[in-house]
Amino acid sequence: MDTSSKENIQLFCKNSAQPVGRTSLKTEYPSSEEKQPCCGELKLFLGALSFVYFAKALAEGYLKSTITQIERRFDIPSSLVGVIDGSFEIGNLLVITFVSYFGAKLHRPKIIGAGCLIMGVGTLLIAMPQFFMDQYKYERYSSFPNSTLSISPCLLESSSQLPISVLEKSQSKISDGCVQTVAIIGPIFGFLLGSLCAKLYVDIGFVNLDHITITPKDPQWVGAWWLGYLIAGIISLLAAVPFWCLPKSLPRPQSGEDSNSSTEKSKFIIDDHTDYQTPHGEKAKIMEMAKDFLPSLKNLFGNPVYFLYLCTSTVQFNSLFGMVTYKPKYIEQQYGQSSSKANFVIGLINIPAVALGIFSGGIVMKKFRISVCGAAKLYLGSSVFGYLLFLSLFALGCENSDVAGLTVSYQGTKPVSYHERALFSDCNSRCKCSETKWEPMCGENGITYASACLAGCQASNRSGKNIIFYNCTCVGIAASKSGNSSGIVGRCQKDNECPQMFLYFLIISVITSYTLSLGGIPGYILLLRCIKPQLKSFALGIYTLAIRVLAGIPAPVYFGVLIDTSCLKWGFKRCGSRGSCRLYDSNAFRHIYLGLTVILGTVSIFLSMAVLFILKKNYVSKHRSFITKRDRTMVSERFLKENCTTNDHLLQPNYWPGKETRL
């Protein structure tokens, strides 16, 4: 049996709390009665922990899927949505460092169970605003009766019109293996749940759906965002139950480790003789553990490989968090897809590609027995190729929709000069329309108008949920026709090439997600192997804290702030303050969203190179030091042996050559 096979078997046996190494006959061949309780508790713990990871990942994935729904429901900009998304990580600031440090010495199952309860209650609280707010009111001709009626949008707008001066004044006022796999499955169900809830109207169960005049394809549609939080919260509460039935720790048999299993560690990490573990049989005290907190923290940050890898991961996760948070929004705005379809595509295509990439990275590490330096190279290579593929997405965008006064002129020509009065033209001057309202209408000329009033429509006809506008003077001018033309409620579809671009985008996005995730397991192995065993729990806690604080919180915020700069048409609340963006500049949105992701990814690549350089330097130097020390020991032992033999020969009066052979 080779060394690698021995290591794998020992690792499996160790994780299963079974005896390994050279032990007594009783320890090496335990009875079935001794095995079953330990294995049963271990399986129960792994199953419960996997369920917790699933619940947590489900809630986080669902939060990402509801970004656009929350933005429209509460009429807020992307920057504020980013603050909301980042606040999901703020709770970790208070507890994660201390839990990771003290949790290794206290009753871990109960700590996990308490955390699940808190997580479940917090998830339920996210849905509570729905039950204390008024019903959702979208900007639409909802006052029309169900029967067929002819009415003039132009007169309708002007009758309730505020003075323009008032409007202008008001305008000035976001154990590895099965556990990690389940953690990837969670977001899949989170996005699929988001897709399902996005198809349901936000006030379902509170209003008569027959009176709703918009569909899920409408830009103003808001799905039942709150429903998924109730489901995720209940699942988190259920996940806490098994941990209250588990013991503090599983029994560990007395065993010795094979020297071959620690060969690589002995070459890379030279441990000192400081023992941070609590002596066997003694109860750990909080004050004694607290004294070692700062020395342990200093020890971690004094490790150059750990510190550089921490910086690398922080920058890369800034890129990934920002990209994932606004990916549904990007698909909606860039390719004209509905929220439901965007979430469905991400959950069913992108996240499985990430799961497959992580799994493939683990298989490669195991099959080819990749060393620490090899893991760093694989981590670097996946990042380089992943972000190179990501660059191709710049060419897979759709042009701006033709919106009169915003992206094209009222005559249908491009470009249009952006100014405050761009929405007004001679064709709608007599209507006295509001420039703050966003009630999009698609003219038969293929141009979208901010409202039927701004299109100069003189009459409208509604039958059921369908509203058709007639005698629209602005539509007729842009269509180069004599007379007036008509239009229907809603925005016009993107150009004919956009669906094809969306298909290409999905293909490249899947390949990119797979490539970037290939480095997940190698990077994680690198993290574990560059630190001392007694500091692993603490190191993982600091790593998780840094990722959440320095990436999970700020990334959605500044991504949202920059995305807001590409807005062409803002909505306004009743009080006059600015609401959510109604229309984005597709080109600017694409360059900001993709450009920021690539810039951060490039910085992480250079930091990864630094990690590999330091790792090689430390690995080679310590390997040489180890070999030199071993050689010196062998030489000194040989020298002593020869000297002792010579002296013995000289002291023996009856010594003759060949005596040892004869004896």
mmCIF file of C-alpha atoms in Angstrom, residues 26-196:
data_model
loop_
_atom_site.group_PDB
_atom_site.id
_atom_site.type_symbol
_atom_site.label_atom_id
_atom_site.label_comp_id
_atom_site.label_asym_id
_atom_site.label_seq_id
_atom_site.Cartn_x
_atom_site.Cartn_y
_atom_site.Cartn_z
ATOM 1 C CA LYS A 26 -8.024 -4.430 21.578
ATOM 2 C CA THR A 27 -7.946 -0.986 20.032
ATOM 3 C CA GLU A 28 -7.170 -2.230 16.532
ATOM 4 C CA TYR A 29 -9.986 -4.772 16.462
ATOM 5 C CA PRO A 30 -12.870 -3.258 18.401
ATOM 6 C CA SER A 31 -16.132 -5.020 18.750
ATOM 7 C CA SER A 32 -19.228 -3.897 16.874
ATOM 8 C CA GLU A 33 -20.767 -2.701 20.095
ATOM 9 C CA GLU A 34 -17.915 -0.179 20.500
ATOM 10 C CA LYS A 35 -18.149 1.068 16.902
ATOM 11 C CA GLN A 36 -21.855 1.614 16.458
ATOM 12 C CA PRO A 37 -22.572 4.359 19.054
ATOM 13 C CA CYS A 38 -19.661 6.500 17.858
ATOM 14 C CA CYS A 39 -20.490 6.071 14.179
ATOM 15 C CA GLY A 40 -24.152 6.762 14.842
ATOM 16 C CA GLU A 41 -23.405 9.996 16.654
ATOM 17 C CA LEU A 42 -20.938 11.026 13.967
ATOM 18 C CA LYS A 43 -23.459 10.405 11.184
ATOM 19 C CA LEU A 44 -26.106 12.290 13.120
ATOM 20 C CA PHE A 45 -23.751 15.240 13.601
ATOM 21 C CA LEU A 46 -22.732 15.315 9.934
ATOM 22 C CA GLY A 47 -26.351 15.039 8.838
ATOM 23 C CA ALA A 48 -27.457 17.830 11.173
ATOM 24 C CA LEU A 49 -24.526 20.037 10.208
ATOM 25 C CA SER A 50 -25.260 19.485 6.509
ATOM 26 C CA PHE A 51 -28.873 20.491 7.101
ATOM 27 C CA VAL A 52 -27.692 23.661 8.859
ATOM 28 C CA TYR A 53 -25.453 24.529 5.926
ATOM 29 C CA PHE A 54 -28.382 23.918 3.603
ATOM 30 C CA ALA A 55 -30.682 26.179 5.623
ATOM 31 C CA LYS A 56 -28.101 28.943 5.836
ATOM 32 C CA ALA A 57 -27.230 28.737 2.138
ATOM 33 C CA LEU A 58 -30.924 28.642 1.250
ATOM 34 C CA ALA A 59 -31.553 31.883 3.133
ATOM 35 C CA GLU A 60 -28.514 33.611 1.612
ATOM 36 C CA GLY A 61 -29.374 32.441 -1.905
ATOM 37 C CA TYR A 62 -32.970 33.559 -1.502
ATOM 38 C CA LEU A 63 -31.835 36.973 -0.301
ATOM 39 C CA LYS A 64 -29.832 37.442 -3.512
ATOM 40 C CA SER A 65 -32.873 36.452 -5.572
ATOM 41 C CA THR A 66 -35.114 39.073 -3.958
ATOM 42 C CA ILE A 67 -32.846 42.086 -4.503
ATOM 43 C CA THR A 68 -34.846 43.526 -7.405
ATOM 44 C CA GLN A 69 -38.162 42.652 -5.732
ATOM 45 C CA ILE A 70 -37.230 44.532 -2.550
ATOM 46 C CA GLU A 71 -35.949 47.457 -4.597
ATOM 47 C CA ARG A 72 -39.263 47.886 -6.390
ATOM 48 C CA ARG A 73 -41.455 47.070 -3.370
ATOM 49 C CA PHE A 74 -39.895 49.713 -1.138
ATOM 50 C CA ASP A 75 -38.955 52.044 -4.014
ATOM 51 C CA ILE A 76 -35.287 52.361 -3.047
ATOM 52 C CA PRO A 77 -32.067 52.672 -5.116
ATOM 53 C CA SER A 78 -29.543 49.869 -5.642
ATOM 54 C CA SER A 79 -27.094 51.441 -3.198
ATOM 55 C CA LEU A 80 -29.574 51.067 -0.336
ATOM 56 C CA VAL A 81 -30.431 47.537 -1.442
ATOM 57 C CA GLY A 82 -26.712 46.823 -1.224
ATOM 58 C CA VAL A 83 -26.703 48.029 2.372
ATOM 59 C CA ILE A 84 -29.605 45.679 3.136
ATOM 60 C CA ASP A 85 -27.781 42.787 1.503
ATOM 61 C CA GLY A 86 -24.548 43.621 3.326
ATOM 62 C CA SER A 87 -26.339 43.866 6.667
ATOM 63 C CA PHE A 88 -27.032 40.150 6.366
ATOM 64 C CA GLU A 89 -23.381 39.685 7.344
ATOM 65 C CA ILE A 90 -23.198 42.318 10.083
ATOM 66 C CA GLY A 91 -24.367 39.933 12.782
ATOM 67 C CA ASN A 92 -21.241 37.866 12.242
ATOM 68 C CA LEU A 93 -19.117 40.801 13.395
ATOM 69 C CA LEU A 94 -20.271 40.383 16.970
ATOM 70 C CA VAL A 95 -19.854 36.659 17.443
ATOM 71 C CA ILE A 96 -17.866 34.860 14.768
ATOM 72 C CA THR A 97 -14.365 35.540 16.120
ATOM 73 C CA PHE A 98 -15.168 34.552 19.688
ATOM 74 C CA VAL A 99 -17.306 31.596 18.663
ATOM 75 C CA SER A 100 -14.531 30.251 16.447
ATOM 76 C CA TYR A 101 -12.038 30.587 19.309
ATOM 77 C CA PHE A 102 -14.070 29.515 22.339
ATOM 78 C CA GLY A 103 -16.338 27.195 20.360
ATOM 79 C CA ALA A 104 -13.502 24.726 19.884
ATOM 80 C CA LYS A 105 -13.319 24.286 23.660
ATOM 81 C CA LEU A 106 -16.983 24.586 24.705
ATOM 82 C CA HIS A 107 -20.126 22.573 23.881
ATOM 83 C CA ARG A 108 -20.051 22.955 20.104
ATOM 84 C CA PRO A 109 -23.372 21.235 19.252
ATOM 85 C CA LYS A 110 -25.338 23.485 21.603
ATOM 86 C CA ILE A 111 -23.552 26.579 20.261
ATOM 87 C CA ILE A 112 -24.521 25.558 16.720
ATOM 88 C CA GLY A 113 -28.093 24.895 17.852
ATOM 89 C CA ALA A 114 -28.360 28.315 19.480
ATOM 90 C CA GLY A 115 -27.005 29.902 16.328
ATOM 91 C CA CYS A 116 -29.649 28.126 14.250
ATOM 92 C CA LEU A 117 -32.405 29.473 16.493
ATOM 93 C CA ILE A 118 -31.101 33.017 16.156
ATOM 94 C CA MET A 119 -30.737 32.602 12.397
ATOM 95 C CA GLY A 120 -34.283 31.258 12.074
ATOM 96 C CA VAL A 121 -35.832 34.077 14.097
ATOM 97 C CA GLY A 122 -33.831 36.673 12.154
ATOM 98 C CA THR A 123 -34.945 35.240 8.817
ATOM 99 C CA LEU A 124 -38.573 35.363 9.916
ATOM 100 C CA LEU A 125 -38.160 38.988 10.965
ATOM 101 C CA ILE A 126 -37.075 39.952 7.437
ATOM 102 C CA ALA A 127 -40.568 39.108 6.172
ATOM 103 C CA MET A 128 -42.392 41.112 8.863
ATOM 104 C CA PRO A 129 -42.561 44.500 7.032
ATOM 105 C CA GLN A 130 -44.981 42.942 4.544
ATOM 106 C CA PHE A 131 -47.583 42.516 7.290
ATOM 107 C CA PHE A 132 -47.304 46.084 8.596
ATOM 108 C CA MET A 133 -47.228 48.042 5.326
ATOM 109 C CA ASP A 134 -49.918 49.195 2.958
ATOM 110 C CA GLN A 135 -50.570 47.220 -0.180
ATOM 111 C CA TYR A 136 -48.219 47.672 -3.114
ATOM 112 C CA LYS A 137 -49.270 50.449 -5.490
ATOM 113 C CA TYR A 138 -47.694 50.456 -8.919
ATOM 114 C CA GLU A 139 -47.822 53.281 -11.437
ATOM 115 C CA ARG A 140 -50.538 52.133 -13.775
ATOM 116 C CA TYR A 141 -54.014 53.029 -14.918
ATOM 117 C CA SER A 142 -55.506 50.950 -12.137
ATOM 118 C CA SER A 143 -58.440 53.314 -11.716
ATOM 119 C CA PHE A 144 -59.951 52.153 -14.983
ATOM 120 C CA PRO A 145 -63.094 50.071 -14.561
ATOM 121 C CA ASN A 146 -63.230 46.528 -15.915
ATOM 122 C CA SER A 147 -65.658 47.417 -18.641
ATOM 123 C CA THR A 148 -64.621 48.835 -21.995
ATOM 124 C CA LEU A 149 -64.132 52.573 -21.731
ATOM 125 C CA SER A 150 -62.627 55.315 -23.849
ATOM 126 C CA ILE A 151 -60.681 57.931 -21.919
ATOM 127 C CA SER A 152 -57.956 60.415 -22.747
ATOM 128 C CA PRO A 153 -54.625 59.791 -20.946
ATOM 129 C CA CYS A 154 -53.600 63.315 -21.790
ATOM 130 C CA LEU A 155 -56.533 64.860 -19.912
ATOM 131 C CA LEU A 156 -56.254 62.260 -17.163
ATOM 132 C CA GLU A 157 -52.655 63.256 -16.491
ATOM 133 C CA SER A 158 -53.250 66.988 -16.547
ATOM 134 C CA SER A 159 -56.220 66.838 -14.194
ATOM 135 C CA SER A 160 -54.072 65.536 -11.347
ATOM 136 C CA GLN A 161 -50.882 67.267 -12.379
ATOM 137 C CA LEU A 162 -48.734 69.082 -9.859
ATOM 138 C CA PRO A 163 -47.071 72.289 -10.995
ATOM 139 C CA ILE A 164 -43.731 71.578 -12.644
ATOM 140 C CA SER A 165 -41.980 74.006 -10.332
ATOM 141 C CA VAL A 166 -43.150 72.003 -7.323
ATOM 142 C CA LEU A 167 -41.883 68.814 -8.922
ATOM 143 C CA GLU A 168 -38.496 70.333 -9.644
ATOM 144 C CA LYS A 169 -38.151 71.433 -6.021
ATOM 145 C CA SER A 170 -39.163 67.996 -4.747
ATOM 146 C CA GLN A 171 -36.520 66.352 -6.935
ATOM 147 C CA SER A 172 -33.760 67.983 -4.955
ATOM 148 C CA LYS A 173 -34.825 66.295 -1.818
ATOM 149 C CA ILE A 174 -28.306 47.224 -0.406
ATOM 150 C CA SER A 175 -16.370 18.006 7.445
ATOM 151 C CA ASP A 176 -15.744 19.453 4.003
ATOM 152 C CA GLY A 177 -17.043 17.192 1.518
ATOM 153 C CA CYS A 178 -20.768 16.391 2.135
ATOM 154 C CA VAL A 179 -21.133 19.536 4.193
ATOM 155 C CA GLN A 180 -19.629 21.812 1.532
ATOM 156 C CA THR A 181 -21.643 20.051 -1.176
ATOM 157 C CA VAL A 182 -24.891 20.657 0.669
ATOM 158 C CA ALA A 183 -23.819 24.262 1.177
ATOM 159 C CA ILE A 184 -23.741 24.587 -2.618
ATOM 160 C CA ILE A 185 -27.108 22.868 -3.047
ATOM 161 C CA GLY A 186 -28.695 25.406 -0.671
ATOM 162 C CA PRO A 187 -28.351 28.413 -3.011
ATOM 163 C CA ILE A 188 -29.792 26.323 -5.863
ATOM 164 C CA PHE A 189 -33.004 25.842 -3.925
ATOM 165 C CA GLY A 190 -32.791 29.444 -2.737
ATOM 166 C CA PHE A 191 -32.836 30.838 -6.269
ATOM 167 C CA LEU A 192 -35.464 28.327 -7.415
ATOM 168 C CA LEU A 193 -37.616 29.338 -4.457
ATOM 169 C CA GLY A 194 -37.015 32.962 -5.448
ATOM 170 C CA SER A 195 -38.127 32.144 -8.994
ATOM 171 C CA LEU A 196 -41.322 30.558 -7.715
#
